[in-house]
PDB file of C-alpha atoms and ligand atoms in Angstrom:
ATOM      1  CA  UNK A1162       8.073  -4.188  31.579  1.00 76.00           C
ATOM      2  CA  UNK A1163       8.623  -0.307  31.808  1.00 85.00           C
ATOM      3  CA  UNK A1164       7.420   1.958  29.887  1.00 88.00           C
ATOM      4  CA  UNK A1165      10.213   3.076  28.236  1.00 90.00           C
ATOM      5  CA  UNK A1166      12.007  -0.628  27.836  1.00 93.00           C
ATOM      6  CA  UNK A1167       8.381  -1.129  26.083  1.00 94.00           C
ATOM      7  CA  UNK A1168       9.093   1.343  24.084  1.00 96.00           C
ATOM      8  CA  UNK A1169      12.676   0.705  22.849  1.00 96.00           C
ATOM      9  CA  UNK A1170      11.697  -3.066  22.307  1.00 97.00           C
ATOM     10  CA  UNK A1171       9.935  -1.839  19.177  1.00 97.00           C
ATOM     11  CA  UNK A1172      13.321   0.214  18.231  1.00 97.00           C
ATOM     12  CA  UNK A1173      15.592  -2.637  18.596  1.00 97.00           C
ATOM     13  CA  UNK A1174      13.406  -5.398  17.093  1.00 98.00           C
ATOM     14  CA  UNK A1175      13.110  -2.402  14.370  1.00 98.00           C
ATOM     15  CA  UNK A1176      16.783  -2.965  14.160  1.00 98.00           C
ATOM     16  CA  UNK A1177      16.995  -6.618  14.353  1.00 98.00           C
ATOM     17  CA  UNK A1178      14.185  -7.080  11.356  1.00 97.00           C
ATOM     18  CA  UNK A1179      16.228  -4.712   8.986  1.00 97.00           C
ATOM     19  CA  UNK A1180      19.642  -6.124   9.996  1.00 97.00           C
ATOM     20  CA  UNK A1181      18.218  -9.769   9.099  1.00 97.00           C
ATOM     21  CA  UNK A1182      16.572  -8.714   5.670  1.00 96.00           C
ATOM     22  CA  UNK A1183      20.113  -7.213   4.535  1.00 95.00           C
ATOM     23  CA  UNK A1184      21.224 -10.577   5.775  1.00 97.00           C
ATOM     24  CA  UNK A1185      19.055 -12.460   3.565  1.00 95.00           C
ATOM     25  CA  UNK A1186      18.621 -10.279   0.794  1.00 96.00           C
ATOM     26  CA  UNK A1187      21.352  -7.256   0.361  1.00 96.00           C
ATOM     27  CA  UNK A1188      18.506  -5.632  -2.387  1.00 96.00           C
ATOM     28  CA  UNK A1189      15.601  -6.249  -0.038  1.00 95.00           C
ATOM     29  CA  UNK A1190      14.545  -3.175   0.936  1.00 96.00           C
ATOM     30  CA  UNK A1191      16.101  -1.462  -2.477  1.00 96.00           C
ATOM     31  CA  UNK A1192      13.554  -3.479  -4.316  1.00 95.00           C
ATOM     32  CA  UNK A1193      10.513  -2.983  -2.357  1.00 96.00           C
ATOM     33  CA  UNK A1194      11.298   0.351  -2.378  1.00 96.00           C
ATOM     34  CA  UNK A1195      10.773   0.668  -6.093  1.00 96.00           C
ATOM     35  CA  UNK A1196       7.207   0.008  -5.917  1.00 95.00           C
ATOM     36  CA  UNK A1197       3.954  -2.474  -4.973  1.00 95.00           C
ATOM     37  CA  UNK A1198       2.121  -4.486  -6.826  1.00 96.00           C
ATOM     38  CA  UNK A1199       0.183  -6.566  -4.467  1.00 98.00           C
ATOM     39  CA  UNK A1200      -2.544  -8.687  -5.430  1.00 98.00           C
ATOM     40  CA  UNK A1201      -4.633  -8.984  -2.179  1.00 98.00           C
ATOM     41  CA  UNK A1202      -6.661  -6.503  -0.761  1.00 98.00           C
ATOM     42  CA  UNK A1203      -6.995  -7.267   3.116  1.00 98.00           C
ATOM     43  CA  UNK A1204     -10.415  -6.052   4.962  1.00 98.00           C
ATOM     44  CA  UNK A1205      -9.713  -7.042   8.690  1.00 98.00           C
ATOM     45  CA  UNK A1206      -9.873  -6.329  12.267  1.00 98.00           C
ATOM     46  CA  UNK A1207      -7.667  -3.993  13.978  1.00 98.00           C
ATOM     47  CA  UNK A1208      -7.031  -6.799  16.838  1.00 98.00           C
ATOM     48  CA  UNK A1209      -3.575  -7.147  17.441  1.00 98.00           C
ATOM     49  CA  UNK A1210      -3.773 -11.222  16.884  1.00 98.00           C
ATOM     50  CA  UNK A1211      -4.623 -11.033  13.413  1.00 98.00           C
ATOM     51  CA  UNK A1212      -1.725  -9.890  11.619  1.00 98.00           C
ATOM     52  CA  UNK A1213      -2.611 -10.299   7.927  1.00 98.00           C
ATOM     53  CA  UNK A1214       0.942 -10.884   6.656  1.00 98.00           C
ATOM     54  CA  UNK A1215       1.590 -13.070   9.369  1.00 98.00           C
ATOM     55  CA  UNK A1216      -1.363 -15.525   9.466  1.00 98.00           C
ATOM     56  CA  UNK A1217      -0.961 -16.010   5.662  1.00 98.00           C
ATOM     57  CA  UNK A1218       2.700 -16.279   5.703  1.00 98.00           C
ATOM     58  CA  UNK A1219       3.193 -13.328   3.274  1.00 98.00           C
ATOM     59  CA  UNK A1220       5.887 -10.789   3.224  1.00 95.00           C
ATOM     60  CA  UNK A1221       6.036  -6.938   3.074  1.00 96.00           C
ATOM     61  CA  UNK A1222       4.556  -6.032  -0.160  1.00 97.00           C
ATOM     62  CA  UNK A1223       2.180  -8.458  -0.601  1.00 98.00           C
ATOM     63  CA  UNK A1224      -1.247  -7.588   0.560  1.00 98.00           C
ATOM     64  CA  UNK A1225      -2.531  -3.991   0.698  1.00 98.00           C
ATOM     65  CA  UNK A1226      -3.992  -3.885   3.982  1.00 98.00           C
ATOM     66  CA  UNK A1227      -6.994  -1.672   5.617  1.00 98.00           C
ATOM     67  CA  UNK A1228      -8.002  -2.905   9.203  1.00 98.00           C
ATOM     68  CA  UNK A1229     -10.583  -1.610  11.713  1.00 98.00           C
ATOM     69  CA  UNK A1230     -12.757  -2.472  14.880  1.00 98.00           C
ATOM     70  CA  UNK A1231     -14.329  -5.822  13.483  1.00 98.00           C
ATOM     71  CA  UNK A1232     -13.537  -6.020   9.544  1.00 98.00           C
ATOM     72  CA  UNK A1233     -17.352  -3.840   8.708  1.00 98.00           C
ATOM     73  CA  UNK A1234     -17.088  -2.186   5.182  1.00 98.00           C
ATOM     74  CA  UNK A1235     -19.498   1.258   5.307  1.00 97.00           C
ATOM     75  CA  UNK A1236     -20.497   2.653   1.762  1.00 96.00           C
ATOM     76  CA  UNK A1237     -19.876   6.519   3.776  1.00 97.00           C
ATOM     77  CA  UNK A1238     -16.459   5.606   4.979  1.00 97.00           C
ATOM     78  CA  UNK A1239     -13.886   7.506   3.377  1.00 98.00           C
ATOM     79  CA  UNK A1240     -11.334   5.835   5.001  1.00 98.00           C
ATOM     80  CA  UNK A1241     -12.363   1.951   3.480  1.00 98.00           C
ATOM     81  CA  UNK A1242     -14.048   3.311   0.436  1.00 98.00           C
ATOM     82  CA  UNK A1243      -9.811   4.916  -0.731  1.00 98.00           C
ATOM     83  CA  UNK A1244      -8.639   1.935   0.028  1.00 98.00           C
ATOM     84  CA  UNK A1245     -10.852   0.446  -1.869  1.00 98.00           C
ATOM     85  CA  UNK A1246     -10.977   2.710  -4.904  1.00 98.00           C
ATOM     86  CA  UNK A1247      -7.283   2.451  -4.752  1.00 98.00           C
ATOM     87  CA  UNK A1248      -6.779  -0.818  -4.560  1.00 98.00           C
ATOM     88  CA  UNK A1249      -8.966  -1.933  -7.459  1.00 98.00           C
ATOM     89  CA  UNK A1250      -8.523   1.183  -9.792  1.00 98.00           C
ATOM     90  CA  UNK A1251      -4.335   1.214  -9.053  1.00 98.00           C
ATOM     91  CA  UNK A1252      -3.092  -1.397  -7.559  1.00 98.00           C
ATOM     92  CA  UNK A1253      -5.637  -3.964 -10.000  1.00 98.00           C
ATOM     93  CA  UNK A1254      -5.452  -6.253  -6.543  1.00 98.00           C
ATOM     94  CA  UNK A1255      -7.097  -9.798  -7.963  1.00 97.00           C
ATOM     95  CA  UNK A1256      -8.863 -10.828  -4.547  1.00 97.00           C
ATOM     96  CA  UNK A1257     -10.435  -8.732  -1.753  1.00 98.00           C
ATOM     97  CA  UNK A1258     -10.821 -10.775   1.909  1.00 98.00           C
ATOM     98  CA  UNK A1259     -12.387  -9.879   4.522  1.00 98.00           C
ATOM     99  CA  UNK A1260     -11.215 -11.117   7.302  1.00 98.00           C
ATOM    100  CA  UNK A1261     -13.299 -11.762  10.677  1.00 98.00           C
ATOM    101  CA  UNK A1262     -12.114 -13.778  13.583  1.00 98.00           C
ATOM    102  CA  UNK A1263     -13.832 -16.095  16.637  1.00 98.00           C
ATOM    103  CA  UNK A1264     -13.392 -14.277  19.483  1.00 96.00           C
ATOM    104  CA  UNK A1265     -13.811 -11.128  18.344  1.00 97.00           C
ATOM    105  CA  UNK A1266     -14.283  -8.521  21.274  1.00 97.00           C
ATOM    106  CA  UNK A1267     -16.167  -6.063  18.872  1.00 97.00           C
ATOM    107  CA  UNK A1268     -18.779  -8.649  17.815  1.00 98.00           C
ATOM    108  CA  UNK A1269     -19.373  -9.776  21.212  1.00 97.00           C
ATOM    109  CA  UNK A1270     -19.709  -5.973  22.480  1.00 97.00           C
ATOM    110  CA  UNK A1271     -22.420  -5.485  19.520  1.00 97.00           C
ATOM    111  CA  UNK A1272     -24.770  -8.414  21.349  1.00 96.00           C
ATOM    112  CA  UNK A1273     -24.819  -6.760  24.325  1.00 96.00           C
ATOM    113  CA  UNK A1274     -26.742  -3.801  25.526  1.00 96.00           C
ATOM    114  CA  UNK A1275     -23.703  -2.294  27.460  1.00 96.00           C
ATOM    115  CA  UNK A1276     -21.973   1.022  26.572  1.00 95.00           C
ATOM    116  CA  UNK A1277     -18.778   1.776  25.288  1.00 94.00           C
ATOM    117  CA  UNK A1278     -18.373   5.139  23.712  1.00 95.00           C
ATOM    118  CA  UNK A1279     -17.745   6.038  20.624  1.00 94.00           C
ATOM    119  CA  UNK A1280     -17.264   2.765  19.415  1.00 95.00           C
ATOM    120  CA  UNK A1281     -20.600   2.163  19.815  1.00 96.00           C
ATOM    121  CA  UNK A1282     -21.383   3.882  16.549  1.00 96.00           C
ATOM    122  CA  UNK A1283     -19.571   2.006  15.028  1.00 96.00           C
ATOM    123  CA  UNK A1284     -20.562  -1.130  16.484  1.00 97.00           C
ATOM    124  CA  UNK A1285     -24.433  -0.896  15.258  1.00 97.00           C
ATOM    125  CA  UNK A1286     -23.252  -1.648  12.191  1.00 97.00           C
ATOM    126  CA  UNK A1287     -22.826  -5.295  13.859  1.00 98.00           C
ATOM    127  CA  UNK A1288     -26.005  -4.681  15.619  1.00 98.00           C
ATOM    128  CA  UNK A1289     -27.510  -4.247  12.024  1.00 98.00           C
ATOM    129  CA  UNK A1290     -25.974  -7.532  10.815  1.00 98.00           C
ATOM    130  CA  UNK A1291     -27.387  -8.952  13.675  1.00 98.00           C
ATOM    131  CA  UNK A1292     -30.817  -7.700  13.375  1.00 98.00           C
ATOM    132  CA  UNK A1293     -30.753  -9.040   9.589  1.00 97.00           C
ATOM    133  CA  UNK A1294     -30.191 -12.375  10.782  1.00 97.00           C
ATOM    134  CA  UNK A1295     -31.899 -12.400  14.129  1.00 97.00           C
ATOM    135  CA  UNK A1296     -34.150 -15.414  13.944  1.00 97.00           C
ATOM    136  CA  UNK A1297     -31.175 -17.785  13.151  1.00 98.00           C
ATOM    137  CA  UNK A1298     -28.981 -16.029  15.922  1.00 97.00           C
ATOM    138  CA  UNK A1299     -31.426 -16.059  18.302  1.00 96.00           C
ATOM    139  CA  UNK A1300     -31.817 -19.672  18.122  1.00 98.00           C
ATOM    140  CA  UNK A1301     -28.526 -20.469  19.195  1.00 97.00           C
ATOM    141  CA  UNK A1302     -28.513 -20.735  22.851  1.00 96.00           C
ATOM    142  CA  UNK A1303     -24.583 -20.913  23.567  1.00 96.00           C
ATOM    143  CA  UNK A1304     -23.234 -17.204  23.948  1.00 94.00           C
ATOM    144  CA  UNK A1305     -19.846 -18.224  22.376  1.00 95.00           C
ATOM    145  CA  UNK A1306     -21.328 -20.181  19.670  1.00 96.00           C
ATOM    146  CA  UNK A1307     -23.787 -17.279  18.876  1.00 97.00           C
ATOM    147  CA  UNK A1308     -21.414 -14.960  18.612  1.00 97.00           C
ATOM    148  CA  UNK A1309     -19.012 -17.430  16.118  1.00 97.00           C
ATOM    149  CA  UNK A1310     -22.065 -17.274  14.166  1.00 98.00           C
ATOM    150  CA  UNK A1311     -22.218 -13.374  13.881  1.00 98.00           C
ATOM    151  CA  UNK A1312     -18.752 -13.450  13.278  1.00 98.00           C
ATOM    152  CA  UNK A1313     -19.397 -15.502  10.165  1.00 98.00           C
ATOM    153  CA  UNK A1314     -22.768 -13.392   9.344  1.00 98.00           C
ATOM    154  CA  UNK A1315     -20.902 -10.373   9.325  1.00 98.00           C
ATOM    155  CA  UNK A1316     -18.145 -11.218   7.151  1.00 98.00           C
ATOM    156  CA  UNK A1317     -20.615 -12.429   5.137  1.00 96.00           C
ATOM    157  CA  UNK A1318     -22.870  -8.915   4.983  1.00 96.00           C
ATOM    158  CA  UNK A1319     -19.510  -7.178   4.312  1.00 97.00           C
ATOM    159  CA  UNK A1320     -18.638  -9.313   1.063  1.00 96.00           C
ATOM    160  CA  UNK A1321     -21.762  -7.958   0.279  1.00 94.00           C
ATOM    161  CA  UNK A1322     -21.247  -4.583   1.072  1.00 96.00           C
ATOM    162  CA  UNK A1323     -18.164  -4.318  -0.914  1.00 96.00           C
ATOM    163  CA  UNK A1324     -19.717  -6.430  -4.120  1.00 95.00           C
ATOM    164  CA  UNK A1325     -22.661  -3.439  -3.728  1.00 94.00           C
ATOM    165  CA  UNK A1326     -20.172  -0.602  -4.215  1.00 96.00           C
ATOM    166  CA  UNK A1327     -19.812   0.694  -8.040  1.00 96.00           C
ATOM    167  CA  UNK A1328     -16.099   0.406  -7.503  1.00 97.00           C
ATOM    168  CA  UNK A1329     -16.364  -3.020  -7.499  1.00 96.00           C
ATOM    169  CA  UNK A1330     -18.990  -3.159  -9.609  1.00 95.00           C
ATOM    170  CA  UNK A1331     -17.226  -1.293 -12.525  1.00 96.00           C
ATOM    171  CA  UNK A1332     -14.309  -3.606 -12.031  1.00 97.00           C
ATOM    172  CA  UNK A1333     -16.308  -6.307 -13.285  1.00 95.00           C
ATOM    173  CA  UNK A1334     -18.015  -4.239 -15.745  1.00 94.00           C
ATOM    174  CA  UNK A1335     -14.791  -3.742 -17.271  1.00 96.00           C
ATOM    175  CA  UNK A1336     -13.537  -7.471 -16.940  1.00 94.00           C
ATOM    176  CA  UNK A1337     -11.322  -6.939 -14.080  1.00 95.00           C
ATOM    177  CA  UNK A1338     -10.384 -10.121 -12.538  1.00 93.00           C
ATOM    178  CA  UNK A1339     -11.976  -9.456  -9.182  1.00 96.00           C
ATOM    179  CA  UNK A1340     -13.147 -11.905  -6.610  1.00 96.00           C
ATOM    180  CA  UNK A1341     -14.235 -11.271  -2.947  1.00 97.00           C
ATOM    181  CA  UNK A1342     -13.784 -13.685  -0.518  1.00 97.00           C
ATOM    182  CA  UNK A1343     -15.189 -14.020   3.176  1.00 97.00           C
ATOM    183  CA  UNK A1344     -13.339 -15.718   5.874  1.00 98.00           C
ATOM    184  CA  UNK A1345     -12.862 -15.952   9.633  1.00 98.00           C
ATOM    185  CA  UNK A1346      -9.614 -16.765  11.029  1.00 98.00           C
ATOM    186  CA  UNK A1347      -9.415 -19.023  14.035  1.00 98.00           C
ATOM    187  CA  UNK A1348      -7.898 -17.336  17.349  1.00 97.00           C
ATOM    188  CA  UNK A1349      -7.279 -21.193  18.906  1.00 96.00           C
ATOM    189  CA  UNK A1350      -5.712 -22.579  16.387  1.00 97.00           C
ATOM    190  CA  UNK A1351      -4.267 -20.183  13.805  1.00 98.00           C
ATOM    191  CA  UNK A1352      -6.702 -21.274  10.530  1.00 98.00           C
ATOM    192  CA  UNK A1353      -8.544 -19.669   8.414  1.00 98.00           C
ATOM    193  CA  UNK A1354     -12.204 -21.066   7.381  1.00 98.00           C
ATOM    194  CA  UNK A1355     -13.292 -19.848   3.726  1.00 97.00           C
ATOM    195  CA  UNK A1356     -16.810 -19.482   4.064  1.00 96.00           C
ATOM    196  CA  UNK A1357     -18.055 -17.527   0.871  1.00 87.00           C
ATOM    197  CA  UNK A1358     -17.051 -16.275  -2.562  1.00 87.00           C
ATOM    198  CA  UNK A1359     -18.650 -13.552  -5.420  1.00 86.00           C
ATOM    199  CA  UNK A1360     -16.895 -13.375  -8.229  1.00 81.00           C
ATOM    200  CA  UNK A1361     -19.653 -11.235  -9.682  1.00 78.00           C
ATOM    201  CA  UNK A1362     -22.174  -9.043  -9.308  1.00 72.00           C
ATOM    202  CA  UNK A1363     -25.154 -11.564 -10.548  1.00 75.00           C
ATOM    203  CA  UNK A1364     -23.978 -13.366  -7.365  1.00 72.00           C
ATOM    204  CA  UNK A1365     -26.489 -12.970  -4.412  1.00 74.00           C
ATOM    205  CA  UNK A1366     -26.918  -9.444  -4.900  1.00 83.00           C
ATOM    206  CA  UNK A1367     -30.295  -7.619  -4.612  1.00 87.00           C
ATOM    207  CA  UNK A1368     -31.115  -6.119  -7.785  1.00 89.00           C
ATOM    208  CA  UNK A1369     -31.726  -2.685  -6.346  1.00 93.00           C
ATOM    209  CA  UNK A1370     -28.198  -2.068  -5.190  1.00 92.00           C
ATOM    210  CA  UNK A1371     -26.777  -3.506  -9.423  1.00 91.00           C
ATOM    211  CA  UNK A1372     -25.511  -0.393 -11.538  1.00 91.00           C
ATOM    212  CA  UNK A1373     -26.276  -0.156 -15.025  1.00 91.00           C
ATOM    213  CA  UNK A1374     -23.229   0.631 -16.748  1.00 90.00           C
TER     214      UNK A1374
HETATM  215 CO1   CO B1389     -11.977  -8.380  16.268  1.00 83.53          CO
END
């Protein structure tokens, strides 16, 4: 396709979507526009095959969603860390998922030794999961499979992150109904694996990283 027919294919299926709401729903868009209130807080990669309304079968308004290169959650990122904050102290979302997937191309670039540019930073936060867990990982001798299992580690280590941040933390302080969930979503054949849940913060957390409220 051309460039520009690229281009205008967004515009017109832009066009389509809202035509077919209206179709469905006359007040669609009226009501969403009065406000969210969704109770899912999304964590996932920016790869363009894991849509989280889409794989879930949720509509607009749904899930509040915050995606980037392989699903990591950093305690210095101001980008995640407002998301977060706002999605726990306004929104009062009820479940946080992170989201990995098999197949993901920034896991796999974290195993190797190759460079990529300024993703790299970011990637060593895979290489750190990686590192925590090397003895297991480096016992798997299929490349794939090794890097399914990172996929899952990291997801994993990213729960965690998120259940060592005070803004979590103070959520369940205060009784917040708040539970994190880890999952990988499956590239071949469209399901999601539920692979860990904290529901609070006496849950596998090192006591160095608890606030005392
Ligand atoms: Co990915």
């Amino acid at each position: 396709m051309k460039t520009d027919s690229l281009y205008q294919k967004l515009i017109n299926g832009n066009k389509k979507y809202a035509m077919e709401k209206r179709f469905d729903d006359p007040e669609y868009f009226k009501t969403l526009s009065l406000g969210q209130k969704p109770d899912y807080l999304w964590i996932g990669c920016s790869d363009s095959r894991v849509p989280a309304n889409e794989v879930t079968g949720t509509q607009s308004g749904e899930i509040f969603v915050h995606r980037n290169i392989a699903n990591v959650v950093i305690h210095t990122d101001f980008n995640v860390m407002s998301v977060l904050d706002y999605a726990v102290n306004v929104l009062k979302v009820k479940h946080i998922i992170v989201c990995g997937h098999y197949g993901c191309g920034g896991v796999r670039a974290a195993l190797t030794n190759n460079m990529y540019g300024f993703v790299d930073s970011w990637l060593r936060h895979i290489k750190d999961v990686y590192h925590l867990h090397q003895s297991e990982l480096n016992a798997i001798m299929d490349e794939d499979k090794r890097a399914d299992r990172l996929t899952e580690l990291n997801v994993i280590e990213q729960v965690r992150n998120l259940a060592q941040t005070k803004i979590v933390q103070n959520a369940w302080h205060n009784k917040q109904a708040l539970q994190l969930h880890a999952w990988v979503y499956g590239l071949n054949n469209g399901l999601i694996t539920e692979l860990k849940h904290i529901l609070d913060n006496t849950a596998d957390i090192d006591s160095i990283y608890r606030y005392e409220f």
